[in-house]
XYZ file of N, CA and C in Angstrom:
618
model
N -4.665 7.548 33.756
C -4.410 6.218 33.209
C -5.547 5.246 33.569
N -6.006 5.332 34.816
C -7.088 4.459 35.272
C -8.371 4.736 34.490
N -8.650 6.027 34.244
C -9.834 6.412 33.474
C -9.734 5.868 32.047
N -8.533 5.938 31.475
C -8.306 5.434 30.121
C -8.585 3.926 30.061
N -8.116 3.191 31.059
C -8.323 1.740 31.107
C -9.807 1.410 31.208
N -10.528 2.175 32.058
C -11.969 1.936 32.218
C -12.726 2.220 30.917
N -12.347 3.287 30.225
C -13.017 3.635 28.964
C -12.694 2.615 27.878
N -11.456 2.104 27.905
C -11.076 1.045 26.961
C -11.905 -0.206 27.209
N -12.109 -0.540 28.482
C -12.908 -1.723 28.833
C -14.357 -1.533 28.405
N -14.872 -0.310 28.560
C -16.236 -0.008 28.125
C -16.349 -0.165 26.610
N -15.375 0.405 25.882
C -15.376 0.298 24.423
C -15.305 -1.165 23.989
N -14.457 -1.933 24.661
C -14.301 -3.357 24.352
C -15.609 -4.108 24.571
N -16.257 -3.875 25.703
C -17.512 -4.545 26.037
C -18.589 -4.213 25.003
N -18.741 -2.935 24.684
C -19.772 -2.501 23.727
C -19.479 -3.056 22.330
N -18.206 -3.031 21.923
C -17.802 -3.542 20.617
C -18.153 -5.027 20.476
N -17.846 -5.819 21.516
C -18.104 -7.263 21.492
C -19.608 -7.536 21.420
N -20.371 -6.876 22.295
C -21.825 -7.076 22.333
C -22.453 -6.711 20.994
N -22.078 -5.541 20.460
C -22.668 -5.068 19.198
C -22.290 -5.986 18.039
N -21.035 -6.428 17.978
C -20.583 -7.282 16.871
C -21.328 -8.608 16.857
N -21.416 -9.256 18.006
C -22.073 -10.566 18.053
C -23.591 -10.444 17.911
N -24.161 -9.352 18.436
C -25.612 -9.199 18.312
C -25.998 -8.875 16.868
N -25.153 -8.112 16.164
C -25.411 -7.852 14.749
C -25.341 -9.143 13.938
N -24.508 -10.065 14.368
C -24.460 -11.383 13.741
C -25.801 -12.100 13.909
N -26.342 -12.062 15.126
C -27.643 -12.689 15.409
C -28.743 -12.031 14.583
N -28.720 -10.707 14.524
C -29.717 -9.968 13.751
C -29.641 -10.354 12.274
N -28.413 -10.511 11.770
C -28.228 -10.888 10.368
C -28.862 -12.222 10.044
N -28.644 -13.214 10.904
C -29.262 -14.525 10.702
C -30.789 -14.427 10.784
N -31.263 -13.623 11.728
C -32.702 -13.417 11.895
C -33.296 -12.812 10.622
N -32.575 -11.861 10.031
C -33.038 -11.193 8.819
C -33.104 -12.176 7.642
N -32.118 -13.063 7.555
C -32.114 -14.072 6.497
C -33.330 -14.989 6.626
N -33.674 -15.333 7.860
C -34.845 -16.180 8.106
C -36.112 -15.461 7.666
N -36.213 -14.163 7.986
C -37.395 -13.380 7.585
C -37.497 -13.313 6.066
N -36.360 -13.071 5.414
C -36.363 -12.782 3.988
C -36.444 -14.012 3.094
N -36.318 -15.189 3.656
C -36.248 -16.373 2.792
C -37.520 -16.557 1.970
N -38.669 -16.085 2.463
C -39.923 -16.216 1.723
C -40.385 -14.893 1.114
N -39.566 -13.851 1.237
C -39.981 -12.532 0.759
C -39.834 -12.421 -0.758
N -40.815 -11.831 -1.458
C -40.661 -11.553 -2.893
C -39.480 -10.628 -3.129
N -38.886 -10.698 -4.296
C -37.665 -9.938 -4.585
C -37.908 -8.431 -4.608
N -39.045 -8.001 -5.153
C -39.281 -6.563 -5.302
C -40.755 -6.317 -5.601
N -41.094 -5.022 -5.744
C -42.431 -4.652 -6.168
C -43.461 -4.639 -5.044
N -44.740 -4.439 -5.401
C -45.823 -4.370 -4.407
C -45.932 -5.635 -3.557
N -45.567 -6.780 -4.161
C -45.656 -8.040 -3.400
C -44.711 -8.018 -2.199
N -43.511 -7.482 -2.408
C -42.540 -7.392 -1.311
C -43.040 -6.431 -0.233
N -43.608 -5.305 -0.688
C -44.135 -4.319 0.259
C -45.255 -4.934 1.095
N -46.153 -5.690 0.435
C -47.246 -6.356 1.155
C -46.699 -7.377 2.153
N -45.637 -8.064 1.758
C -45.012 -9.055 2.647
C -44.468 -8.371 3.902
N -43.800 -7.224 3.708
C -43.261 -6.474 4.851
C -44.385 -6.018 5.773
N -45.480 -5.530 5.191
C -46.607 -5.064 6.003
C -47.231 -6.203 6.816
N -47.335 -7.386 6.184
C -47.914 -8.527 6.886
C -47.016 -9.022 8.015
N -45.731 -8.772 7.874
C -44.759 -9.218 8.876
C -44.100 -8.027 9.570
N -44.886 -6.932 9.709
C -44.299 -5.688 10.193
C -43.692 -5.818 11.589
N -44.306 -6.576 12.474
C -43.782 -6.709 13.836
C -42.345 -7.233 13.813
N -42.069 -8.185 12.927
C -40.717 -8.747 12.817
C -39.738 -7.728 12.227
N -40.170 -7.052 11.146
C -39.301 -6.053 10.530
C -39.053 -4.886 11.476
N -40.075 -4.479 12.215
C -39.957 -3.383 13.175
C -38.899 -3.721 14.225
N -38.973 -4.939 14.766
C -37.970 -5.376 15.745
C -36.583 -5.411 15.108
N -36.505 -5.977 13.904
C -35.228 -6.122 13.200
C -34.541 -4.775 13.013
N -35.276 -3.798 12.486
C -34.680 -2.504 12.178
C -34.352 -1.710 13.442
N -35.187 -1.831 14.466
C -34.879 -1.141 15.725
C -33.639 -1.744 16.392
N -33.519 -3.070 16.315
C -32.333 -3.731 16.876
C -31.086 -3.314 16.106
N -31.195 -3.222 14.786
C -30.056 -2.766 13.972
C -29.676 -1.340 14.324
N -30.675 -0.483 14.501
C -30.414 0.906 14.883
C -29.638 0.976 16.201
N -30.082 0.206 17.185
C -29.420 0.219 18.492
C -27.986 -0.303 18.404
N -27.801 -1.434 17.717
C -26.481 -2.071 17.680
C -25.483 -1.310 16.815
N -25.943 -0.759 15.682
C -25.018 0.021 14.854
C -24.605 1.306 15.577
N -25.526 1.891 16.338
C -25.184 3.073 17.133
C -24.158 2.713 18.208
N -24.365 1.587 18.885
C -23.412 1.142 19.906
C -22.046 0.841 19.291
N -22.036 0.206 18.128
C -20.774 -0.098 17.467
C -20.047 1.180 17.065
N -20.807 2.172 16.650
C -20.222 3.467 16.310
C -19.598 4.122 17.546
N -20.317 4.083 18.660
C -19.798 4.655 19.915
C -18.516 3.940 20.336
N -18.528 2.600 20.284
C -17.342 1.823 20.650
C -16.164 2.178 19.743
N -16.437 2.342 18.454
C -15.379 2.678 17.499
C -14.747 4.026 17.823
N -15.598 5.012 18.131
C -15.079 6.340 18.456
C -14.306 6.331 19.780
N -14.778 5.531 20.752
C -14.040 5.407 22.015
C -12.670 4.771 21.780
N -12.631 3.710 20.990
C -11.352 3.069 20.673
C -10.419 4.048 19.956
N -10.984 4.837 19.031
C -10.151 5.747 18.233
C -9.479 6.812 19.101
N -10.071 7.068 20.259
C -9.502 8.078 21.155
C -8.238 7.568 21.849
N -8.157 6.246 22.055
C -7.055 5.694 22.843
C -6.126 4.771 22.051
N -6.559 4.334 20.867
C -5.736 3.461 20.039
C -5.382 4.180 18.736
N -4.233 3.872 18.185
C -3.716 4.632 17.043
C -4.291 4.194 15.702
N -4.995 3.072 15.658
C -5.487 2.538 14.390
C -6.588 3.438 13.811
N -6.361 4.044 12.626
C -7.367 4.961 12.050
C -8.633 4.249 11.573
N -8.572 2.917 11.478
C -9.748 2.178 11.022
C -10.955 2.372 11.912
N -10.720 2.583 13.216
C -11.847 2.740 14.145
C -12.716 3.938 13.789
N -12.089 5.058 13.458
C -12.863 6.271 13.140
C -13.684 6.056 11.872
N -13.106 5.380 10.870
C -13.809 5.127 9.612
C -15.002 4.199 9.854
N -14.796 3.155 10.659
C -15.903 2.256 11.005
C -17.013 3.029 11.712
N -16.638 3.885 12.652
C -17.622 4.676 13.404
C -18.470 5.553 12.504
N -17.831 6.220 11.546
C -18.561 7.083 10.608
C -19.509 6.252 9.738
N -19.012 5.128 9.243
C -19.838 4.263 8.404
C -21.056 3.739 9.137
N -20.867 3.350 10.400
C -21.993 2.835 11.185
C -23.031 3.919 11.460
N -22.592 5.163 11.575
C -23.547 6.264 11.755
C -24.435 6.414 10.526
N -23.843 6.343 9.331
C -24.629 6.424 8.098
C -25.613 5.265 8.019
N -25.144 4.067 8.377
C -26.022 2.891 8.389
C -27.192 3.130 9.337
N -26.872 3.610 10.539
C -27.910 3.815 11.552
C -28.950 4.837 11.109
N -28.523 5.856 10.355
C -29.451 6.906 9.938
C -30.539 6.391 9.006
N -30.276 5.273 8.331
C -31.284 4.713 7.426
C -32.427 4.048 8.191
N -32.153 3.614 9.414
C -33.142 2.834 10.155
C -34.382 3.639 10.571
N -34.226 4.841 11.155
C -35.440 5.602 11.521
C -36.318 5.932 10.321
N -35.688 6.125 9.147
C -36.454 6.388 7.933
C -37.329 5.183 7.609
N -36.715 4.001 7.650
C -37.459 2.771 7.347
C -38.548 2.507 8.376
N -38.204 2.706 9.646
C -39.157 2.408 10.729
C -40.336 3.379 10.714
N -40.044 4.670 10.481
C -41.083 5.690 10.580
C -41.995 5.782 9.376
N -41.441 5.571 8.183
C -42.212 5.824 6.966
C -42.871 4.559 6.408
N -42.168 3.435 6.444
C -42.660 2.216 5.782
C -44.092 1.844 6.153
N -44.452 1.792 7.461
C -45.819 1.343 7.779
C -46.883 2.420 7.616
N -46.463 3.646 7.311
C -47.417 4.763 7.268
C -47.533 5.418 5.897
N -47.025 4.748 4.875
C -47.025 5.363 3.550
C -47.568 4.389 2.513
N -48.193 4.908 1.450
C -48.608 4.033 0.354
C -47.387 3.441 -0.347
N -47.613 2.408 -1.135
C -46.506 1.680 -1.749
C -45.571 2.596 -2.544
N -46.121 3.475 -3.380
C -45.290 4.292 -4.266
C -44.321 5.165 -3.465
N -44.854 5.841 -2.437
C -44.004 6.729 -1.634
C -43.044 5.907 -0.762
N -43.565 4.837 -0.168
C -42.727 3.987 0.675
C -41.586 3.361 -0.105
N -41.869 2.983 -1.360
C -40.844 2.393 -2.212
C -39.755 3.408 -2.544
N -40.175 4.638 -2.816
C -39.218 5.710 -3.118
C -38.298 5.970 -1.928
N -38.893 6.103 -0.739
C -38.102 6.334 0.467
C -37.223 5.118 0.768
N -37.773 3.924 0.518
C -37.016 2.702 0.761
C -35.748 2.634 -0.067
N -35.835 3.077 -1.329
C -34.647 3.082 -2.191
C -33.576 4.013 -1.643
N -34.021 5.163 -1.118
C -33.067 6.084 -0.498
C -32.415 5.477 0.739
N -33.228 4.790 1.550
C -32.701 4.145 2.759
C -31.715 3.034 2.397
N -32.032 2.280 1.340
C -31.131 1.218 0.890
C -29.785 1.790 0.448
N -29.826 2.915 -0.247
C -28.579 3.533 -0.688
C -27.759 4.029 0.498
N -28.444 4.515 1.529
C -27.742 4.957 2.725
C -27.088 3.771 3.437
N -27.798 2.635 3.448
C -27.226 1.409 4.020
C -26.005 0.981 3.216
N -26.135 0.993 1.873
C -24.996 0.622 1.023
C -23.794 1.522 1.291
N -24.048 2.824 1.385
C -22.956 3.774 1.615
C -22.341 3.557 2.996
N -23.191 3.396 4.005
C -22.694 3.181 5.365
C -21.872 1.912 5.475
N -22.347 0.826 4.846
C -21.602 -0.430 4.883
C -20.300 -0.312 4.102
N -20.336 0.411 2.988
C -19.128 0.619 2.185
C -18.042 1.323 3.015
N -18.443 2.386 3.720
C -17.491 3.116 4.563
C -17.015 2.238 5.717
N -17.944 1.525 6.365
C -17.576 0.656 7.487
C -16.592 -0.419 7.052
N -16.846 -1.017 5.893
C -15.965 -2.080 5.410
C -14.587 -1.547 5.036
N -14.544 -0.334 4.516
C -13.239 0.305 4.289
C -12.513 0.471 5.626
N -13.291 0.831 6.663
C -12.715 0.956 8.003
C -12.183 -0.367 8.525
N -12.949 -1.456 8.308
C -12.490 -2.777 8.752
C -11.224 -3.198 8.009
N -11.143 -2.836 6.724
C -9.930 -3.132 5.963
C -8.718 -2.431 6.571
N -8.877 -1.149 6.871
C -7.791 -0.382 7.495
C -7.457 -0.961 8.867
N -8.496 -1.282 9.609
C -8.341 -1.803 10.970
C -7.509 -3.090 10.979
N -7.922 -4.052 10.173
C -7.241 -5.353 10.198
C -5.907 -5.334 9.442
N -5.761 -4.416 8.501
C -4.480 -4.274 7.805
C -3.398 -3.783 8.764
N -3.770 -2.870 9.640
C -2.793 -2.276 10.566
C -2.609 -3.074 11.854
N -3.624 -3.849 12.223
C -3.581 -4.547 13.513
C -2.748 -5.823 13.428
N -2.172 -6.204 14.558
C -1.360 -7.429 14.620
C -1.758 -8.315 15.800
N -2.987 -8.204 16.286
C -3.362 -8.999 17.465
C -4.076 -10.300 17.101
N -4.513 -10.432 15.842
C -5.127 -11.682 15.401
C -4.066 -12.576 14.759
N -4.359 -13.861 14.679
C -3.459 -14.774 13.969
C -3.444 -14.385 12.485
N -2.419 -14.827 11.771
C -2.301 -14.489 10.346
C -3.495 -15.007 9.554
N -3.990 -16.190 9.917
C -5.129 -16.766 9.207
C -6.395 -15.956 9.393
N -6.691 -15.581 10.637
C -7.895 -14.789 10.914
C -7.788 -13.396 10.299
N -6.593 -12.819 10.377
C -6.387 -11.488 9.789
C -6.602 -11.537 8.278
N -6.062 -12.567 7.621
C -6.250 -12.722 6.176
C -7.730 -12.928 5.846
N -8.423 -13.738 6.652
C -9.857 -13.980 6.429
C -10.641 -12.678 6.560
N -10.318 -11.874 7.580
C -11.013 -10.600 7.788
C -10.790 -9.665 6.604
N -9.566 -9.606 6.097
C -9.253 -8.724 4.968
C -9.970 -9.182 3.694
N -10.028 -10.489 3.464
C -10.711 -11.019 2.276
C -12.215 -10.758 2.358
N -12.821 -11.070 3.511
C -14.260 -10.852 3.690
C -14.615 -9.372 3.529
N -13.821 -8.503 4.166
C -14.089 -7.059 4.093
C -13.931 -6.555 2.663
N -12.926 -7.059 1.942
C -12.693 -6.618 0.559
C -13.841 -7.015 -0.353
N -14.264 -8.284 -0.283
C -15.345 -8.764 -1.142
C -16.660 -8.049 -0.842
N -16.960 -7.887 0.455
C -18.195 -7.199 0.839
C -18.142 -5.728 0.429
N -16.977 -5.092 0.576
C -16.813 -3.689 0.161
C -17.119 -3.536 -1.326
N -16.576 -4.433 -2.147
C -16.804 -4.355 -3.591
C -18.291 -4.496 -3.925
N -18.973 -5.402 -3.213
C -20.408 -5.612 -3.456
C -21.217 -4.372 -3.096
N -20.960 -3.806 -1.910
C -21.732 -2.630 -1.487
C -21.381 -1.404 -2.320
N -20.123 -1.285 -2.735
C -19.737 -0.173 -3.605
C -20.435 -0.290 -4.953
N -20.523 -1.523 -5.482
C -21.219 -1.735 -6.756
C -22.701 -1.398 -6.630
N -23.292 -1.734 -5.478
C -24.689 -1.384 -5.237
C -24.885 0.111 -5.139
N -23.978 0.780 -4.459
C -24.072 2.231 -4.289
C -23.923 2.952 -5.629
N -23.063 2.420 -6.495
C -22.814 3.042 -7.804
C -23.782 2.539 -8.876
N -24.780 1.743 -8.462
C -25.814 1.211 -9.361
C -25.253 0.294 -10.448
N -24.113 -0.319 -10.169
C -23.553 -1.306 -11.097
C -24.351 -2.604 -10.983
N -24.777 -2.914 -9.760
C -25.654 -4.057 -9.533
C -26.861 -3.582 -8.731
N -27.908 -4.389 -8.690
C -29.107 -4.040 -7.929
C -28.801 -3.976 -6.439
N -29.500 -3.088 -5.735
C -29.303 -2.945 -4.296
C -29.545 -4.262 -3.573
N -30.599 -4.964 -3.973
C -30.923 -6.234 -3.320
C -29.808 -7.256 -3.513
N -29.154 -7.218 -4.686
C -28.022 -8.116 -4.951
C -26.828 -7.734 -4.078
N -26.567 -6.441 -3.983
C -25.442 -5.959 -3.171
C -25.602 -6.384 -1.714
N -26.833 -6.322 -1.222
C -27.044 -6.592 0.199
C -26.987 -8.085 0.541
N -26.865 -8.929 -0.488
C -26.598 -10.340 -0.219
C -25.200 -10.525 0.353
N -24.363 -9.512 0.169
C -23.016 -9.553 0.740
C -23.058 -9.479 2.269
N -24.237 -9.211 2.844
C -24.352 -9.223 4.305
C -23.953 -10.578 4.880
N -24.068 -11.633 4.085
C -23.626 -12.950 4.553
C -22.124 -12.937 4.839
N -21.368 -12.273 3.967
C -19.923 -12.116 4.198
C -19.669 -11.283 5.445
N -20.465 -10.229 5.599
C -20.304 -9.333 6.749
C -20.582 -10.078 8.051
N -21.522 -11.001 8.020
C -21.843 -11.757 9.228
C -20.647 -12.583 9.707
N -19.924 -13.197 8.761
C -18.702 -13.911 9.139
C -17.650 -12.934 9.656
N -17.630 -11.742 9.059
C -16.699 -10.711 9.520
C -17.022 -10.273 10.944
N -18.324 -10.216 11.286
C -18.716 -9.851 12.652
C -18.173 -10.846 13.676
N -18.105 -12.134 13.296
C -17.553 -13.138 14.209
C -16.083 -12.816 14.505
N -15.336 -12.516 13.432
C -13.918 -12.179 13.603
C -13.766 -10.878 14.385
N -14.623 -9.894 14.076
C -14.546 -8.612 14.772
C -14.864 -8.755 16.259
N -15.846 -9.611 16.587
C -16.160 -9.845 17.993
C -14.978 -10.462 18.718
N -14.340 -11.442 18.077
C -13.148 -12.072 18.667
C -12.005 -11.067 18.772
N -11.884 -10.205 17.759
C -10.891 -9.126 17.769
C -11.072 -8.253 19.012
N -12.333 -7.923 19.315
C -12.618 -7.128 20.508
C -12.218 -7.848 21.784
N -12.467 -9.159 21.829
C -12.092 -9.957 23.000
C -10.580 -9.933 23.210
N -9.822 -9.936 22.110
C -8.356 -9.993 22.197
C -7.718 -8.684 22.642
N -8.418 -7.562 22.443
C -7.835 -6.262 22.800
C -7.703 -6.133 24.315
N -6.528 -5.734 24.778
C -6.317 -5.431 26.199
C -5.235 -4.391 26.339
N -4.942 -3.998 27.572
C -3.987 -2.908 27.808
C -2.568 -3.287 27.366
N -2.241 -4.565 27.420
C -0.864 -4.987 27.110
C -0.568 -5.027 25.615
N -1.607 -5.237 24.787
C -1.354 -5.318 23.345
C -1.918 -4.112 22.583
N -2.271 -3.053 23.310
C -2.911 -1.888 22.688
C -2.048 -1.279 21.574
N -0.736 -1.360 21.717
C 0.151 -0.785 20.701
C 0.159 -1.594 19.414
N -0.354 -2.824 19.455
C -0.381 -3.671 18.250
C -1.726 -3.627 17.536
N -2.691 -2.900 18.118
C -4.036 -2.824 17.512
C -3.994 -1.899 16.303
């Protein structure tokens, strides 16, 4: 029982840190992208000129999405909510796109880098789609947040899920789909608070 409590506390700590840090990364990314061209060689040149910032951004995302995945799997071992496992799987797919972007982008010509970039974007769309489905399951089943926050989390997750699913299915452009990250950032605030609220006494309501 003591080991279970310690592992729950570890999962809680990692979940909170990863959720709030991903929020910070999201805002940082918006600041970077505000002057970026929408697509084409101009965008690639912009990324190359600002590679130090993008390199930090993607490495930070890789670290935090991996931590969030670990926290999700730890929670899934001790809490009955199936949403944790779905979130964990989705975050793994998201994380897998990062080494591709980090390793290939600065070392490839535009044509090849653009091709690989499209694949990485689709992996991000798929990973976010799965993660958001997990958040929907998580907050639908959980009863530890107030009704207002729970409703907000479900609405944000639903809208963002639809956007990333549309991007994955090529109904809308990938760049358009990823504008839904703004919704996800608000969701990260709720998710971080959700992690703070979890404790041994309310574990059955998660």
